[in-house]
CSV table of C-alpha atoms and ligand atoms in Angstrom, one decimal:
chain,number,residue,atom,x,y,z
T,1,MET,CA,2.1,-9.7,3.1
T,2,ILE,CA,4.4,-9.5,6.2
T,3,LYS,CA,4.6,-7.1,9.1
T,4,LEU,CA,8.0,-6.0,10.6
T,5,HIS,CA,7.7,-3.8,13.7
T,6,ASP,CA,5.0,-1.3,12.8
T,7,LEU,CA,5.2,-1.6,8.9
T,8,HIS,CA,3.6,-3.8,6.3
T,9,PHE,CA,5.6,-5.1,3.4
T,10,LYS,CA,4.4,-6.9,0.2
T,11,PRO,CA,6.2,-9.4,-1.9
T,12,PHE,CA,8.4,-7.7,-4.5
T,13,ILE,CA,11.3,-9.8,-5.9
T,14,SER,CA,11.1,-13.6,-5.8
T,15,GLU,CA,13.8,-16.1,-4.8
T,16,GLU,CA,13.9,-17.3,-8.4
T,17,GLU,CA,14.4,-13.7,-9.8
T,18,ILE,CA,17.2,-13.1,-7.3
T,19,GLU,CA,18.9,-16.4,-8.1
T,20,ALA,CA,18.8,-15.7,-11.8
T,21,ALA,CA,20.3,-12.2,-11.3
T,22,VAL,CA,23.1,-13.5,-9.0
T,23,LYS,CA,23.9,-16.2,-11.5
T,24,ARG,CA,24.0,-13.7,-14.4
T,25,MET,CA,26.3,-11.4,-12.4
T,26,ALA,CA,28.7,-14.3,-11.4
T,27,GLU,CA,29.0,-15.5,-15.0
T,28,SER,CA,29.5,-12.1,-16.4
T,29,ILE,CA,32.2,-11.2,-13.9
T,30,ALA,CA,34.0,-14.5,-14.4
T,31,SER,CA,34.0,-14.1,-18.1
T,32,ASP,CA,35.4,-10.5,-17.9
T,33,LEU,CA,38.1,-11.4,-15.3
T,34,LYS,CA,39.4,-14.4,-17.4
T,35,ASP,CA,42.2,-16.2,-15.4
T,36,GLU,CA,42.5,-13.6,-12.7
T,37,VAL,CA,41.7,-14.9,-9.2
T,38,PRO,CA,39.7,-12.0,-7.7
T,39,VAL,CA,39.1,-11.0,-4.1
T,40,PHE,CA,35.4,-10.4,-3.5
T,41,VAL,CA,34.8,-7.9,-0.8
T,42,GLY,CA,31.3,-8.0,0.7
T,43,ILE,CA,30.0,-5.0,2.6
T,44,LEU,CA,28.3,-6.1,5.8
T,45,ASN,CA,25.7,-6.5,7.1
T,46,GLY,CA,23.4,-6.4,4.2
T,47,SER,CA,25.5,-8.3,1.7
T,48,PHE,CA,26.0,-11.5,3.6
T,49,MET,CA,23.3,-13.5,1.8
T,50,PHE,CA,24.2,-12.1,-1.6
T,51,VAL,CA,27.9,-12.8,-1.2
T,52,SER,CA,27.2,-16.3,0.0
T,53,ASP,CA,25.0,-17.1,-3.0
T,54,PHE,CA,27.3,-15.2,-5.4
T,55,VAL,CA,30.5,-17.1,-4.6
T,56,LYS,CA,28.6,-20.4,-4.8
T,57,ALA,CA,27.5,-19.4,-8.3
T,58,TYR,CA,31.0,-18.1,-9.3
T,59,PRO,CA,32.4,-20.7,-11.6
T,60,LYS,CA,36.1,-20.2,-11.0
T,61,PRO,CA,38.5,-19.9,-8.0
T,62,CYS,CA,38.2,-16.8,-5.9
T,63,GLU,CA,38.8,-15.3,-2.5
T,64,VAL,CA,36.2,-13.7,-0.2
T,65,THR,CA,36.4,-11.2,2.6
T,66,PHE,CA,34.2,-8.7,4.3
T,67,ILE,CA,34.3,-5.1,5.5
T,68,LYS,CA,31.7,-3.5,7.7
T,69,LEU,CA,30.1,-0.1,8.1
T,70,ALA,CA,30.6,1.2,11.7
T,71,SER,CA,30.1,4.5,13.5
T,72,TYR,CA,33.0,6.3,15.0
T,73,GLU,CA,32.6,6.0,18.8
T,74,GLY,CA,32.1,9.2,20.8
T,75,VAL,CA,31.4,11.4,17.9
T,76,LYS,CA,28.2,13.3,18.3
T,77,SER,CA,26.7,14.4,15.1
T,78,THR,CA,23.4,14.3,13.3
T,79,GLU,CA,25.4,13.6,10.1
T,80,ASP,CA,26.0,10.1,8.9
T,81,ILE,CA,29.4,9.5,10.3
T,82,GLN,CA,29.7,5.8,9.4
T,83,ARG,CA,33.0,4.4,8.2
T,84,LEU,CA,34.0,1.1,6.7
T,85,ILE,CA,36.3,-1.0,9.0
T,86,GLY,CA,37.8,-4.5,8.9
T,87,LEU,CA,40.1,-4.4,5.9
T,88,THR,CA,43.0,-6.4,7.2
T,89,GLN,CA,44.1,-8.3,4.1
T,90,ASP,CA,46.9,-7.0,1.8
T,91,LEU,CA,45.3,-6.4,-1.5
T,92,THR,CA,48.3,-5.0,-3.3
T,93,GLY,CA,48.2,-5.9,-7.0
T,94,ARG,CA,44.9,-7.8,-6.6
T,95,THR,CA,41.8,-7.5,-8.6
T,96,VAL,CA,39.1,-6.5,-6.2
T,97,VAL,CA,35.4,-6.7,-6.7
T,98,ILE,CA,33.2,-4.9,-4.2
T,99,LEU,CA,29.9,-6.8,-3.6
T,100,GLU,CA,27.1,-4.6,-2.4
T,101,ASP,CA,23.6,-5.8,-1.6
T,102,ILE,CA,22.1,-2.4,-2.6
T,103,ILE,CA,23.3,1.0,-3.9
T,104,ASP,CA,20.9,3.9,-3.4
T,105,SER,CA,22.4,7.3,-2.7
T,106,GLY,CA,25.9,5.9,-3.1
T,107,LYS,CA,27.2,7.2,0.3
T,108,THR,CA,28.7,3.8,1.2
T,109,LEU,CA,30.3,3.6,-2.2
T,110,ALA,CA,32.0,6.9,-1.5
T,111,GLU,CA,33.5,5.4,1.6
T,112,VAL,CA,34.7,2.4,-0.3
T,113,TYR,CA,36.5,4.6,-2.7
T,114,ARG,CA,38.0,6.6,0.1
T,115,ILE,CA,39.4,3.5,1.7
T,116,PHE,CA,40.7,1.9,-1.5
T,117,LYS,CA,42.4,5.1,-2.6
T,118,SER,CA,45.4,4.2,-0.4
T,119,GLU,CA,45.4,0.4,-1.3
T,120,LYS,CA,47.5,-0.4,-4.3
T,121,VAL,CA,45.0,-2.7,-5.9
T,122,LYS,CA,45.3,-3.7,-9.6
T,123,ASP,CA,41.7,-3.1,-10.4
T,124,LEU,CA,38.6,-2.1,-8.5
T,125,TYR,CA,35.2,-3.1,-9.7
T,126,ILE,CA,31.8,-2.4,-8.1
T,127,ALA,CA,29.0,-5.0,-8.3
T,128,THR,CA,25.6,-4.5,-6.7
T,129,LEU,CA,22.7,-6.8,-6.6
T,130,PHE,CA,20.1,-4.0,-6.3
T,131,TYR,CA,20.4,-0.5,-7.7
T,132,LYS,CA,18.1,2.5,-7.3
T,133,PRO,CA,18.9,4.7,-10.2
T,134,GLU,CA,16.5,7.5,-9.0
T,135,ALA,CA,18.3,7.8,-5.7
T,136,TYR,CA,21.9,7.5,-6.9
T,137,LYS,CA,23.7,10.8,-6.4
T,138,LYS,CA,27.3,10.0,-7.2
T,139,ASP,CA,29.4,9.6,-10.3
T,140,PHE,CA,31.3,6.4,-9.5
T,141,LYS,CA,30.8,3.8,-12.2
T,142,LEU,CA,28.8,0.7,-11.2
T,143,HIS,CA,30.4,-2.1,-13.2
T,144,TYR,CA,27.9,-4.8,-12.5
T,145,ILE,CA,24.2,-4.4,-11.6
T,146,GLY,CA,21.8,-7.2,-10.8
T,147,ILE,CA,18.3,-5.7,-10.7
T,148,GLU,CA,17.3,-2.1,-11.0
T,149,ILE,CA,14.5,-1.1,-8.6
T,150,PRO,CA,12.4,2.0,-8.0
T,151,ASP,CA,13.3,4.3,-5.1
T,152,LYS,CA,11.1,2.4,-2.5
T,153,PHE,CA,12.1,0.9,0.8
T,154,ILE,CA,12.8,-2.9,0.6
T,155,VAL,CA,13.7,-5.6,3.1
T,156,GLY,CA,14.7,-9.3,2.9
T,157,TYR,CA,17.7,-11.2,1.4
T,158,GLY,CA,20.1,-9.5,3.8
T,159,LEU,CA,18.3,-6.1,4.0
T,160,ASP,CA,16.6,-5.1,7.2
T,161,TYR,CA,14.1,-2.7,8.7
T,162,ASN,CA,15.4,-1.9,12.2
T,163,GLY,CA,17.1,-5.2,12.5
T,164,LEU,CA,14.3,-7.4,11.2
T,165,GLY,CA,13.9,-9.0,7.8
T,166,ARG,CA,17.5,-9.9,6.9
T,167,ASP,CA,16.6,-13.6,7.1
T,168,LEU,CA,13.9,-13.5,4.4
T,169,SER,CA,14.9,-15.4,1.3
T,170,SER,CA,13.0,-13.1,-1.1
T,171,VAL,CA,12.6,-9.3,-1.2
T,172,TYR,CA,9.6,-7.3,0.1
T,173,GLN,CA,8.6,-3.7,-0.6
T,174,LEU,CA,7.1,-1.3,1.9
T,175,LYS,CA,3.3,-1.1,1.5
T,176,GLN,CA,2.6,2.5,1.4
T,177,THR,CA,-1.0,3.5,1.2
T,178,GLN,CA,-3.1,1.8,3.8
T,179,TYR,CA,-6.8,2.2,3.0
T,180,MET,CA,-8.5,4.1,0.2
T,181,THR,CA,-12.1,4.0,-1.2
T,182,ASN,CA,-12.0,4.3,-4.9
T,183,ILE,CA,-15.2,4.4,-6.9
T,184,VAL,CA,-15.9,4.5,-10.6
T,185,LEU,CA,-19.1,6.5,-11.3
T,186,PHE,CA,-20.5,5.0,-14.4
T,187,GLY,CA,-23.2,5.7,-16.9
T,188,PRO,CA,-23.9,7.3,-20.3
T,189,PRO,CA,-23.4,11.0,-21.0
T,190,GLY,CA,-26.0,13.0,-19.1
T,191,ALA,CA,-26.7,10.3,-16.5
T,192,GLY,CA,-25.7,12.8,-13.7
T,193,LYS,CA,-22.3,11.5,-12.8
T,194,GLY,CA,-20.8,15.0,-12.4
T,195,THR,CA,-23.6,16.3,-10.3
T,196,GLN,CA,-23.6,13.2,-8.0
T,197,ALA,CA,-19.8,13.2,-7.7
T,198,ASN,CA,-19.9,16.7,-6.3
T,199,PHE,CA,-22.1,15.5,-3.4
T,200,LEU,CA,-20.3,12.2,-2.8
T,201,LYS,CA,-16.9,13.8,-2.7
T,202,GLU,CA,-17.9,16.0,0.2
T,203,LYS,CA,-19.8,13.3,2.0
T,204,TYR,CA,-17.0,10.7,1.8
T,205,ASN,CA,-14.0,13.1,1.7
T,206,LEU,CA,-12.8,11.7,-1.7
T,207,VAL,CA,-11.0,13.4,-4.6
T,208,HIS,CA,-13.2,13.8,-7.7
T,209,ILE,CA,-11.5,13.3,-11.0
T,210,SER,CA,-13.6,14.0,-14.1
T,211,THR,CA,-11.5,13.3,-17.3
T,212,GLY,CA,-14.0,15.4,-19.3
T,213,ASP,CA,-13.4,18.4,-16.9
T,214,VAL,CA,-9.6,18.0,-17.1
T,215,PHE,CA,-9.8,18.0,-20.9
T,216,ARG,CA,-12.1,21.1,-20.9
T,217,PHE,CA,-9.6,22.8,-18.5
T,218,ASN,CA,-6.8,22.1,-21.0
T,219,ILE,CA,-8.9,23.3,-23.9
T,220,LYS,CA,-9.6,26.6,-22.0
T,221,ASN,CA,-5.9,27.0,-21.3
T,222,GLU,CA,-5.0,26.1,-24.9
T,223,THR,CA,-2.5,23.4,-23.9
T,224,ALA,CA,-1.2,20.9,-26.4
T,225,LEU,CA,-3.2,18.2,-24.6
T,226,GLY,CA,-6.3,20.4,-24.9
T,227,MET,CA,-5.9,21.0,-28.6
T,228,LEU,CA,-5.5,17.3,-29.2
T,229,ALA,CA,-8.5,16.4,-27.1
T,230,LYS,CA,-10.7,19.1,-28.7
T,231,SER,CA,-10.5,17.5,-32.2
T,232,TYR,CA,-12.1,14.3,-30.8
T,233,MET,CA,-14.5,15.9,-28.2
T,234,ASP,CA,-16.0,18.3,-30.8
T,235,LYS,CA,-17.2,15.2,-32.7
T,236,GLY,CA,-18.4,13.4,-29.7
T,237,GLU,CA,-15.7,10.8,-30.1
T,238,LEU,CA,-13.4,9.4,-27.4
T,239,VAL,CA,-9.9,10.8,-27.0
T,240,PRO,CA,-7.2,8.1,-27.7
T,241,ASP,CA,-6.6,5.7,-24.7
T,242,GLN,CA,-2.9,6.5,-24.1
T,243,VAL,CA,-3.4,10.2,-24.0
T,244,THR,CA,-6.3,9.8,-21.5
T,245,ILE,CA,-4.5,7.2,-19.4
T,246,ASP,CA,-1.3,9.4,-19.1
T,247,MET,CA,-3.5,12.3,-18.1
T,248,LEU,CA,-5.4,10.3,-15.5
T,249,ASN,CA,-2.2,8.9,-14.0
T,250,ALA,CA,-0.9,12.4,-13.6
T,251,GLU,CA,-4.1,13.6,-11.9
T,252,VAL,CA,-4.0,10.8,-9.4
T,253,GLU,CA,-0.3,11.5,-8.7
T,254,LYS,CA,-1.2,15.1,-7.9
T,255,ASN,CA,-3.4,13.8,-5.1
T,256,ALA,CA,-1.0,11.4,-3.5
T,257,GLY,CA,-2.4,11.7,0.0
T,258,ALA,CA,-6.1,11.2,-0.9
T,259,ASN,CA,-8.5,9.1,1.1
T,260,GLY,CA,-9.7,7.8,-2.2
T,261,PHE,CA,-11.1,8.8,-5.6
T,262,ILE,CA,-14.3,9.2,-7.5
T,263,PHE,CA,-13.5,8.5,-11.1
T,264,ASP,CA,-16.1,10.2,-13.3
T,265,GLY,CA,-15.9,9.5,-17.1
T,266,PHE,CA,-13.0,7.1,-16.6
T,267,PRO,CA,-12.5,4.3,-17.5
T,268,ARG,CA,-14.3,4.4,-20.8
T,269,THR,CA,-12.6,1.4,-22.6
T,270,ASN,CA,-11.2,-1.9,-21.5
T,271,ALA,CA,-7.6,-0.6,-22.0
T,272,GLN,CA,-8.4,2.3,-19.6
T,273,ALA,CA,-9.9,-0.2,-17.1
T,274,ASP,CA,-6.8,-2.3,-17.2
T,275,ALA,CA,-4.6,0.8,-16.8
T,276,LEU,CA,-6.7,1.9,-13.8
T,277,ASP,CA,-6.3,-1.5,-12.1
T,278,GLN,CA,-2.5,-1.2,-12.6
T,279,LEU,CA,-2.4,2.3,-11.2
T,280,MET,CA,-4.4,1.3,-8.1
T,281,ASP,CA,-2.2,-1.8,-7.7
T,282,SER,CA,0.9,0.4,-7.7
T,283,LYS,CA,-0.7,2.4,-4.9
T,284,ASP,CA,-1.4,-0.9,-3.0
T,285,SER,CA,-5.1,-0.1,-3.5
T,286,GLN,CA,-8.0,-1.1,-5.8
T,287,ILE,CA,-11.2,0.0,-7.3
T,288,ASN,CA,-13.9,-0.9,-4.7
T,289,ALA,CA,-16.9,-0.4,-6.9
T,290,MET,CA,-18.3,0.7,-10.2
T,291,ILE,CA,-21.6,2.4,-9.5
T,292,ALA,CA,-23.7,2.9,-12.6
T,293,LEU,CA,-26.5,5.5,-13.1
T,294,GLU,CA,-29.1,3.9,-15.3
T,295,VAL,CA,-31.1,6.3,-17.4
T,296,ASP,CA,-33.1,5.9,-20.7
T,297,ASP,CA,-31.5,7.2,-23.9
T,298,GLU,CA,-34.3,9.7,-24.7
T,299,VAL,CA,-34.2,11.1,-21.2
T,300,LEU,CA,-30.4,11.6,-21.7
T,301,VAL,CA,-30.8,13.5,-24.9
T,302,LYS,CA,-33.4,15.7,-23.4
T,303,ARG,CA,-31.3,16.4,-20.3
T,304,LEU,CA,-28.2,17.2,-22.4
T,305,LEU,CA,-30.0,19.5,-24.7
T,306,GLN,CA,-31.4,21.3,-21.6
T,307,ARG,CA,-27.9,21.4,-20.1
T,308,GLY,CA,-26.5,22.8,-23.4
T,309,LYS,CA,-28.5,26.0,-22.9
T,310,THR,CA,-26.3,27.0,-20.0
T,311,SER,CA,-23.2,24.7,-19.9
T,312,GLY,CA,-21.5,26.4,-22.9
T,313,ARG,CA,-20.3,23.0,-23.9
T,314,PRO,CA,-20.3,22.6,-27.7
T,315,ASP,CA,-20.9,18.9,-27.4
T,316,ASP,CA,-24.1,19.5,-25.5
T,317,ALA,CA,-25.5,21.9,-28.1
T,318,ASP,CA,-26.1,19.6,-31.0
T,319,GLU,CA,-28.4,16.6,-31.0
T,320,THR,CA,-26.3,14.7,-33.6
T,321,ILE,CA,-23.1,15.1,-31.4
T,322,ILE,CA,-25.1,14.1,-28.3
T,323,ARG,CA,-26.4,10.9,-30.0
T,324,ASN,CA,-22.8,10.2,-31.2
T,325,ARG,CA,-21.6,10.4,-27.6
T,326,ILE,CA,-24.3,8.0,-26.5
T,327,GLN,CA,-23.4,5.7,-29.3
T,328,GLU,CA,-19.7,5.8,-28.4
T,329,TYR,CA,-20.8,4.8,-24.9
T,330,TYR,CA,-22.7,1.7,-26.1
T,331,ASN,CA,-19.9,0.8,-28.6
T,332,LYS,CA,-16.9,1.1,-26.4
T,333,THR,CA,-17.8,1.8,-22.8
T,334,ALA,CA,-20.9,-0.2,-21.8
T,335,ILE,CA,-18.9,-3.4,-22.0
T,336,LEU,CA,-17.1,-2.3,-18.8
T,337,LYS,CA,-20.2,-3.5,-16.9
T,338,ASP,CA,-18.9,-7.0,-17.6
T,339,TYR,CA,-15.4,-6.1,-16.6
T,340,TYR,CA,-16.5,-5.0,-13.1
T,341,SER,CA,-19.3,-7.6,-12.8
T,342,ALA,CA,-16.7,-10.3,-13.2
T,343,GLN,CA,-15.0,-8.9,-10.1
T,344,ASN,CA,-18.3,-8.6,-8.3
T,345,LYS,CA,-17.9,-4.8,-8.2
T,346,TYR,CA,-20.7,-3.7,-10.4
T,347,PHE,CA,-23.7,-1.9,-8.8
T,348,GLY,CA,-26.5,-0.5,-10.9
T,349,VAL,CA,-28.6,2.4,-9.5
T,350,ASP,CA,-31.7,4.0,-11.0
T,351,GLY,CA,-30.6,7.4,-12.2
T,352,VAL,CA,-34.0,8.9,-12.6
T,353,GLY,CA,-35.5,11.0,-9.7
T,354,SER,CA,-34.5,14.0,-7.7
T,355,ILE,CA,-30.8,14.7,-7.1
T,356,GLU,CA,-31.2,14.0,-3.4
T,357,GLU,CA,-33.0,10.7,-4.0
T,358,ILE,CA,-30.2,9.5,-6.3
T,359,THR,CA,-27.5,10.6,-3.9
T,360,GLU,CA,-29.2,8.5,-1.3
T,361,ARG,CA,-29.3,5.5,-3.6
T,362,LEU,CA,-25.6,5.9,-4.3
T,363,SER,CA,-24.7,6.4,-0.6
T,364,GLN,CA,-26.4,3.2,0.3
T,365,VAL,CA,-24.1,1.3,-2.1
T,366,ILE,CA,-21.0,3.0,-0.8
T,367,ASP,CA,-22.0,2.5,2.9
T,368,ASN,CA,-22.4,-1.2,2.2
T,369,LEU,CA,-19.0,-1.7,0.6
M,1,AMP,P1,-17.6,14.0,-20.4
M,1,AMP,O1,-17.4,15.3,-19.7
M,1,AMP,O2,-17.3,12.9,-19.4
M,1,AMP,O3,-19.0,13.8,-21.0
M,1,AMP,O4,-16.6,13.9,-21.5
M,1,AMP,C1,-16.6,14.8,-22.6
M,1,AMP,C2,-15.7,14.3,-23.8
M,1,AMP,O5,-14.3,14.2,-23.3
M,1,AMP,C3,-16.0,12.9,-24.3
M,1,AMP,O6,-17.0,12.9,-25.2
M,1,AMP,C4,-14.7,12.5,-24.8
M,1,AMP,O7,-14.4,13.1,-26.1
M,1,AMP,C5,-13.7,13.1,-23.9
M,1,AMP,N1,-13.4,12.1,-22.8
M,1,AMP,C6,-13.7,12.3,-21.4
M,1,AMP,N2,-13.3,11.2,-20.7
M,1,AMP,C7,-12.7,10.3,-21.6
M,1,AMP,C8,-12.1,9.1,-21.5
M,1,AMP,N3,-12.0,8.4,-20.3
M,1,AMP,N4,-11.6,8.5,-22.6
M,1,AMP,C9,-11.7,9.1,-23.8
M,1,AMP,N5,-12.3,10.3,-24.0
M,1,AMP,C10,-12.8,10.9,-22.9
């Protein structure tokens, strides 16, 4: 990780990946232009490193020149009033390839087209090393693209943050979320995860996501997701991984500014645990702990049957379904203890006692993280 001014950036695109993309672009342009000797026009400042590497990789004769973005002096405006300057060479009848380091909104590109409208070039092509499809707002065709990237702020390889970072030989991405506490509350059905999550979310200001609750909400509202989930839940079986993972991702995205999350009922399989790690990684965060509530099976069955008298949940009302849910836990979910133990993140807590006693035991683990 690196720090430029006040912001942190994490490694994003390596030197090797950049080199391969530059080479690919150079070869593909050379092959398309055949015997034509093109004029490559770099847009300063950002493209200096790309243009330098690009022309070295270009396998045929070529010319190189630069133009620059500059503000009109003395014009006061909050609008972006930058203009391209520095085009002194006569390009009449020439094949011109614009070399851009990055195209996001396409504003600079609009300027390029404005300037070249009055030049009598033979052909004008646009080549960009990085391209943000989500941010691009124009219709100009981009003839050559090196690497497509998400709409996130990057520095390095010519690109800067307030003047710094242009000299870096690889590309870094802005690190967004700083610190989150993310906890997986674990245990078989009836262990008390939901009850405890309600206390812990207040105490630690975390967002509680219960996949079971989200499914039940969808069933109540008769959504397509709800109808699909119901067929599994009614039998006490797990809903398929991809359905559950997509839903969980969407729930996390809805709470982008959260201090952290308590995951209750998720992950329940190895595939879900992998997906959760990837999701946390994409938020520059991680799961800090899996805290498991340990309770005997017979106590669980008794608790769930008792809860079924008031919860209105069909899967709490029938002892066969309850036992199937517990069996699903042992068959598919219990192995996650190993997954988190391997990362030294597993903490077992006795789940039998008063609600307050158990909250206290869980808090002790969280406070020590
Ligand atoms: P719960 O409220 O956590 O006891 O979940 C009730 C039911 O919802 C489970 O028996 C499953 O059918 C379904 N479910 C909840 N979370 C998941 C998950 N992470 N993966 C698959 N199915 C789930």
